[in-house]
Amino acid sequence: MKTVYNQHHAGHAATHEFFRGRLVPAFEIPARADYVLKAVQEAALGEVLAPVDHGLAPLERVHAPAYLRFLRGAYAEWRALGGEGDAFPAVWPVRSLRADVEPQSFASRMGLYSMDSGTPLTAGAWEAAYWGAQATLSGLDLALGDERRAYVLTRPPGHHAGADFFGGYCFINNAAVAAEAARDTGLQRVAILDVDYHHGNGTQAIFYERADVFYASLHGDPQTEYPFFLGHADERGAGPGLGFNANEPLPAGSSNEAWFAALERLLGQLQAFAPELLIVSLGVDTYGGDPISHFKLDRPEFAALGERLAAFGAPRTLFLQEGGYATEAIGLNVVAVLQGFERGLEQARSR
Ligand code: SP5
Ligand code: ZN
């Protein structure tokens, strides 16, 4: 399997994030991608390619132009105000406040276009997120071509970012950009399977009323786990999209047996949907050693996940890197999934 590597990720280097009112060392750091690249190369998974620039248009198919404009210029605005280091939002337009008027002040627009204070807006955030989306589109080209599969090694992650907000370490929703671009090439049915520990609230919201992109996620129960305000089992889509969204929230601490049982329930629904492309939001923060998450997967389970996804038999599969914060382990965990997938493909071929 080929990898598209976003080499611009390193410019997005937060030192701290807010947690319980204090600044703690950031979890979503450049070393994450360094470890994955090393593991991909040591495992000889396949060629590692640089992204091809597809421009802004495919990002504008998913994100509000005003949001993208803000994001591109936000760090410069912050510096011009005398801001030093990373920028954080501090005020949000909740329920009875108006979100339909874009205020002038920088602080208010930071809040308008974000969902939490745990996502540092760094000097390199826009470049990293822009090239992450380009890497995603380049991976999609491979998956839609003769390769039929690809892995996009990128950060920041994407699945919490909504049409007009950042959060959960995410700025551009790569899975949504890929799904939309795939639809634009003429594919009729695209499935997104999100196996990150956290519910992908951004991806779900973007496709909630659509029947052409099925979003399925298994994740820590939002009653206790981030992103808290979306990801419940009763969210099944709306309007024409009713029945094309599926959530399997599991209590923190759930067993691997429970996790794989939930995976089977989702794959059953996706099988009936018969997607022409399967996009996997591949977070490996489901790992037992993850510092911010509470599932228990380990290397054998990651390999089994990869094999199971190969057996699923989608005509084309695109793996996108999302979370995973046990920095030194995430490379091996990701490679276990991808090698499991390759092994599964070979087994299917020899049958
Ligand atoms: C893409 C992704 O995985 N985003 C996750 C965002 C989680 N943000 C909340 C992090 C809370 C950190 N908790 C620290 C616990 C330290 N013991
Ligand atoms: Zn996550």
Coordinates of C-alpha atoms and ligand atoms in Angstrom, one line a residue:
M1 CA 0.0 0.0 0.0
K2 CA 1.3 3.4 -0.9
T3 CA 1.4 6.2 1.7
V4 CA 0.9 9.9 1.0
Y5 CA 2.9 11.9 3.6
N6 CA 2.1 15.5 4.5
Q7 CA 5.6 16.9 5.2
H8 CA 4.1 20.3 6.1
H9 CA 2.7 18.8 9.3
A10 CA 5.8 19.7 11.3
G11 CA 5.0 23.5 11.2
H12 CA 2.0 22.8 13.4
A13 CA 3.8 22.4 16.7
A14 CA 1.8 23.3 19.7
T15 CA 3.6 23.2 23.0
H16 CA 0.6 23.3 25.3
E17 CA -3.2 22.8 25.4
F18 CA -5.8 23.7 28.0
F19 CA -7.0 21.0 30.3
R20 CA -9.0 21.6 33.5
G21 CA -8.1 25.3 33.3
R22 CA -4.4 24.8 33.1
L23 CA -1.9 24.5 30.2
V24 CA -0.6 21.0 29.9
P25 CA 1.8 19.6 27.4
A26 CA 0.1 19.2 24.0
F27 CA -0.8 15.7 22.9
E28 CA -1.2 16.3 19.2
I29 CA 2.5 16.9 18.3
P30 CA 4.8 16.5 15.3
A31 CA 6.5 13.5 16.8
R32 CA 3.3 11.5 16.2
A33 CA 3.8 11.6 12.4
D34 CA 7.6 11.1 12.7
Y35 CA 7.0 7.7 14.5
V36 CA 4.4 6.6 11.9
L37 CA 6.6 7.5 9.0
K38 CA 9.5 5.5 10.6
A39 CA 7.2 2.5 11.1
V40 CA 5.8 2.7 7.6
Q41 CA 9.4 2.8 6.2
E42 CA 10.7 0.1 8.5
A43 CA 7.8 -2.2 7.6
A44 CA 8.4 -1.5 3.9
L45 CA 4.7 -1.0 3.5
G46 CA 5.2 0.7 0.1
E47 CA 6.2 3.9 -1.6
V48 CA 5.9 7.2 0.3
L49 CA 4.7 10.0 -1.9
A50 CA 4.4 13.8 -1.5
P51 CA 1.0 15.4 -2.0
V52 CA 0.0 17.0 -5.2
D53 CA -1.7 20.4 -4.8
H54 CA -5.4 20.3 -5.8
G55 CA -6.1 23.9 -4.7
L56 CA -8.7 25.4 -2.4
A57 CA -11.8 24.4 -4.4
P58 CA -12.2 20.9 -3.0
L59 CA -11.9 22.3 0.6
E60 CA -14.7 24.8 -0.3
R61 CA -17.0 22.0 -1.2
V62 CA -17.0 21.1 2.5
H63 CA -16.1 24.2 4.5
A64 CA -17.7 27.7 4.5
P65 CA -15.5 30.1 2.5
A66 CA -15.7 32.6 5.4
Y67 CA -14.3 30.0 7.8
L68 CA -11.4 29.1 5.4
R69 CA -10.6 32.8 5.0
F70 CA -10.5 33.2 8.8
L71 CA -8.4 30.2 9.3
R72 CA -5.8 31.2 6.7
G73 CA -5.3 34.6 8.2
A74 CA -6.0 34.0 11.9
Y75 CA -2.5 33.5 13.1
A76 CA -1.2 36.7 11.4
E77 CA -4.1 38.6 13.0
W78 CA -3.2 37.2 16.4
R79 CA 0.4 38.3 15.9
A80 CA -0.7 41.8 14.7
L81 CA -2.6 42.2 18.0
G82 CA 0.6 41.4 19.9
G83 CA -0.3 37.8 20.6
E84 CA 2.7 35.5 21.3
G85 CA 2.8 31.8 20.9
D86 CA -0.4 29.9 20.1
A87 CA -3.8 31.4 20.0
F88 CA -6.8 30.0 21.9
P89 CA -10.5 30.9 21.8
A90 CA -12.2 32.1 25.0
V91 CA -15.7 33.1 24.2
W92 CA -18.4 31.2 22.2
P93 CA -21.9 32.0 20.8
V94 CA -23.9 29.5 22.7
R95 CA -27.7 29.0 22.2
S96 CA -29.3 32.4 22.9
L97 CA -26.3 34.3 21.4
R98 CA -26.2 35.1 17.7
A99 CA -23.9 33.0 15.4
D100 CA -25.3 34.5 12.2
V101 CA -23.4 37.8 12.4
E102 CA -19.6 37.7 12.1
P103 CA -18.3 40.2 14.6
Q104 CA -15.1 42.2 13.9
S105 CA -12.9 41.4 16.9
F106 CA -10.4 38.6 16.6
A107 CA -11.5 37.1 19.9
S108 CA -15.1 36.9 18.9
R109 CA -14.3 35.3 15.5
M110 CA -12.0 32.7 17.2
G111 CA -15.0 31.7 19.2
L112 CA -17.5 31.8 16.3
Y113 CA -15.2 29.4 14.3
S114 CA -14.3 27.0 17.1
M115 CA -15.8 24.4 19.5
D116 CA -13.3 24.2 22.3
S117 CA -10.2 25.7 24.0
G118 CA -8.2 22.5 23.6
T119 CA -7.1 23.1 20.1
P120 CA -4.1 25.5 19.8
L121 CA -4.1 27.6 16.7
T122 CA -0.4 27.7 15.9
A123 CA 1.7 29.6 13.4
G124 CA 1.7 26.6 11.1
A125 CA -1.8 25.3 11.6
W126 CA -3.2 26.6 8.2
E127 CA -0.3 25.3 6.1
A128 CA -0.3 21.9 7.9
A129 CA -4.1 21.5 7.6
Y130 CA -4.1 22.7 4.0
W131 CA -1.4 20.2 2.9
G132 CA -3.1 17.5 5.0
A133 CA -6.2 18.0 2.8
Q134 CA -4.0 17.9 -0.3
A135 CA -2.4 14.7 0.9
T136 CA -5.9 13.4 1.4
L137 CA -6.9 14.3 -2.1
S138 CA -3.7 12.7 -3.4
G139 CA -4.5 9.5 -1.5
L140 CA -8.0 9.6 -2.9
D141 CA -6.5 9.7 -6.5
L142 CA -4.5 6.6 -5.7
A143 CA -7.5 4.8 -4.2
L144 CA -9.7 5.7 -7.2
G145 CA -7.0 4.6 -9.6
D146 CA -5.3 1.2 -10.2
E147 CA -3.9 1.1 -6.6
R148 CA -7.5 0.8 -5.2
R149 CA -6.2 1.6 -1.7
A150 CA -4.0 4.2 0.0
Y151 CA -2.9 5.5 3.4
V152 CA -2.7 9.2 4.2
L153 CA -0.2 10.0 6.9
T154 CA -1.1 13.4 8.0
R155 CA -1.7 15.7 10.9
P156 CA -3.5 17.7 12.3
P157 CA -6.4 15.2 12.3
G158 CA -9.8 16.1 10.8
H159 CA -12.9 14.4 12.0
H160 CA -14.0 17.0 14.7
A161 CA -13.8 19.9 12.3
G162 CA -17.2 21.1 11.1
A163 CA -18.2 23.0 8.0
D164 CA -17.4 26.2 9.8
F165 CA -15.4 25.4 13.0
F166 CA -12.2 23.9 14.3
G167 CA -11.8 21.8 17.5
G168 CA -10.6 18.5 18.9
Y169 CA -7.2 19.2 17.3
C170 CA -8.8 19.4 13.9
F171 CA -9.1 22.2 11.3
I172 CA -10.0 20.8 7.9
N173 CA -12.2 17.7 7.8
N174 CA -10.1 15.4 5.6
A175 CA -12.6 12.5 5.5
A176 CA -15.4 14.9 4.4
V177 CA -13.1 16.5 1.7
A178 CA -12.3 13.0 0.4
A179 CA -15.9 11.9 0.4
E180 CA -17.1 15.0 -1.4
A181 CA -14.3 14.8 -3.9
A182 CA -15.2 11.2 -4.6
R183 CA -18.8 12.1 -5.2
D184 CA -17.7 14.8 -7.5
T185 CA -15.8 12.2 -9.7
G186 CA -19.2 10.4 -10.1
L187 CA -19.1 7.8 -7.3
Q188 CA -22.7 7.3 -6.0
R189 CA -22.2 5.8 -2.6
V190 CA -19.3 6.6 -0.2
A191 CA -19.0 5.2 3.3
I192 CA -16.9 6.7 6.2
L193 CA -16.1 4.3 9.0
D194 CA -14.6 6.2 11.9
V195 CA -12.7 4.0 14.4
D196 CA -11.0 6.8 16.3
Y197 CA -11.7 6.7 20.1
H198 CA -13.7 9.9 19.7
H199 CA -16.9 10.5 17.8
G200 CA -16.3 12.4 14.6
N201 CA -18.9 15.1 15.2
G202 CA -17.7 17.2 12.3
T203 CA -18.0 14.4 9.7
Q204 CA -21.4 13.3 11.0
A205 CA -22.8 16.8 10.9
I206 CA -21.5 17.5 7.4
F207 CA -23.4 14.5 6.0
Y208 CA -26.2 14.1 8.4
E209 CA -29.0 14.9 5.9
R210 CA -27.5 13.0 3.0
A211 CA -28.1 9.5 1.7
D212 CA -25.0 9.4 -0.5
V213 CA -22.4 9.4 2.3
F214 CA -22.9 7.0 5.1
Y215 CA -21.2 7.9 8.3
A216 CA -20.6 5.0 10.8
S217 CA -18.6 5.4 14.1
L218 CA -17.7 3.4 17.2
H219 CA -16.3 5.5 20.0
G220 CA -16.2 6.3 23.7
D221 CA -19.7 7.2 25.0
P222 CA -20.2 11.0 24.7
Q223 CA -21.9 11.0 28.1
T224 CA -18.3 10.9 29.5
E225 CA -15.9 11.3 26.5
Y226 CA -15.0 14.1 24.1
P227 CA -16.7 15.6 22.1
F228 CA -19.6 15.2 24.6
F229 CA -22.3 16.9 22.6
L230 CA -22.7 14.4 19.7
G231 CA -22.3 10.7 19.0
H232 CA -25.3 9.1 20.7
A233 CA -26.9 5.9 19.4
D234 CA -30.2 7.6 18.5
E235 CA -28.5 9.9 15.9
R236 CA -29.5 8.0 12.7
G237 CA -29.5 10.9 10.2
A238 CA -32.3 13.3 9.2
G239 CA -34.5 14.0 6.2
P240 CA -33.2 12.2 3.1
G241 CA -30.2 11.1 5.3
L242 CA -32.3 9.1 7.8
G243 CA -30.8 5.7 8.1
F244 CA -27.4 6.8 6.7
N245 CA -25.7 7.6 10.0
A246 CA -24.9 5.0 12.7
N247 CA -23.2 5.4 16.1
E248 CA -22.0 2.8 18.4
P249 CA -21.0 4.6 21.6
L250 CA -19.3 2.3 24.1
P251 CA -18.5 3.0 27.8
A252 CA -15.0 4.0 28.6
G253 CA -13.1 0.8 29.6
S254 CA -15.1 -1.5 27.2
S255 CA -13.6 -4.8 26.3
N256 CA -12.1 -5.7 23.0
E257 CA -14.9 -8.2 22.5
A258 CA -17.5 -5.4 22.9
W259 CA -15.5 -3.3 20.5
F260 CA -15.4 -5.9 17.7
A261 CA -19.0 -6.8 18.3
A262 CA -19.9 -3.1 17.7
L263 CA -17.6 -3.1 14.6
E264 CA -19.6 -6.0 13.2
R265 CA -22.9 -4.2 13.7
L266 CA -21.6 -1.2 11.8
L267 CA -20.1 -3.3 9.0
G268 CA -23.4 -5.1 8.6
Q269 CA -25.1 -1.8 7.9
L270 CA -22.3 -0.7 5.6
Q271 CA -22.5 -4.0 3.7
A272 CA -26.2 -3.3 3.0
F273 CA -25.2 0.2 1.8
A274 CA -22.6 -1.3 -0.7
P275 CA -20.2 1.6 -0.9
E276 CA -18.0 2.1 -3.9
L277 CA -15.4 3.7 -1.7
L278 CA -14.7 3.0 2.0
I279 CA -13.0 5.9 3.8
V280 CA -11.5 4.8 7.2
S281 CA -11.0 7.6 9.8
L282 CA -8.1 5.7 11.3
G283 CA -7.5 6.9 14.9
V284 CA -5.5 4.6 17.0
D285 CA -6.3 6.3 20.3
T286 CA -8.3 3.1 20.9
Y287 CA -4.9 1.6 22.0
G288 CA -4.7 0.5 25.6
G289 CA -1.7 2.7 26.3
D290 CA -3.3 5.9 25.0
P291 CA -2.9 8.8 27.4
I292 CA -6.3 10.4 26.8
S293 CA -8.6 7.5 25.8
H294 CA -10.0 4.4 27.5
F295 CA -10.3 1.4 25.2
K296 CA -7.9 -1.5 25.2
L297 CA -6.9 -2.5 21.7
D298 CA -3.4 -3.7 21.2
R299 CA -1.3 -4.8 18.2
P300 CA -3.1 -8.1 17.5
E301 CA -6.5 -6.3 17.6
F302 CA -5.2 -3.6 15.2
A303 CA -4.0 -6.4 12.8
A304 CA -7.4 -8.1 13.1
L305 CA -9.1 -4.7 12.3
G306 CA -7.1 -4.4 9.1
E307 CA -7.9 -8.0 8.1
R308 CA -11.6 -7.5 8.8
L309 CA -11.6 -4.4 6.6
A310 CA -10.0 -6.3 3.8
A311 CA -12.7 -9.0 4.1
F312 CA -15.3 -6.3 4.0
G313 CA -14.3 -6.1 0.4
A314 CA -15.0 -2.5 -0.6
P315 CA -13.9 -1.9 -4.2
R316 CA -11.7 0.9 -3.0
T317 CA -10.4 1.9 0.5
L318 CA -8.8 5.1 1.7
F319 CA -7.2 5.2 5.2
L320 CA -6.9 8.6 6.8
Q321 CA -4.8 9.3 9.9
E322 CA -6.9 10.7 12.8
G323 CA -6.0 10.5 16.5
G324 CA -3.5 8.4 18.6
Y325 CA -1.5 9.9 21.3
A326 CA 0.7 7.2 22.7
T327 CA 3.4 8.8 20.5
E328 CA 6.0 6.0 20.4
A329 CA 3.4 3.3 19.8
I330 CA 1.2 4.8 17.1
G331 CA 3.5 4.0 14.2
L332 CA 3.4 0.3 15.1
N333 CA -0.3 0.4 15.7
V334 CA -1.1 2.0 12.4
V335 CA 1.2 -0.3 10.5
A336 CA -0.5 -3.3 12.2
V337 CA -3.8 -2.2 10.7
L338 CA -2.4 -1.5 7.3
Q339 CA -0.4 -4.8 7.1
G340 CA -3.4 -6.7 8.4
F341 CA -5.4 -5.1 5.5
E342 CA -2.7 -6.1 3.0
R343 CA -2.6 -9.7 4.3
G344 CA -6.4 -9.8 4.2
L345 CA -6.3 -8.7 0.5
E346 CA -3.8 -11.5 -0.3
Q347 CA -5.9 -14.1 1.4
A348 CA -9.0 -12.9 -0.5
R349 CA -7.0 -13.2 -3.8
S350 CA -5.8 -16.7 -3.1
R351 CA -9.3 -18.0 -2.3
Ligands
SP5_1 C1 -8.7 13.7 16.7 C2 -8.8 13.5 18.2 O1 -8.5 12.4 18.6 N1 -9.1 14.5 18.9 C3 -9.3 14.3 20.3 C4 -9.6 15.6 21.0 C5 -9.6 15.4 22.5 N2 -9.6 16.7 23.2 C6 -9.8 16.6 24.6 C7 -8.5 16.1 25.3 C8 -8.6 16.0 26.8 C9 -7.3 15.7 27.3 N3 -7.4 15.0 28.5 C10 -6.1 14.9 29.2 C11 -6.1 13.8 30.2 C12 -4.7 13.8 30.9 N4 -4.7 12.7 31.9
ZN2 ZN -9.6 10.7 18.9

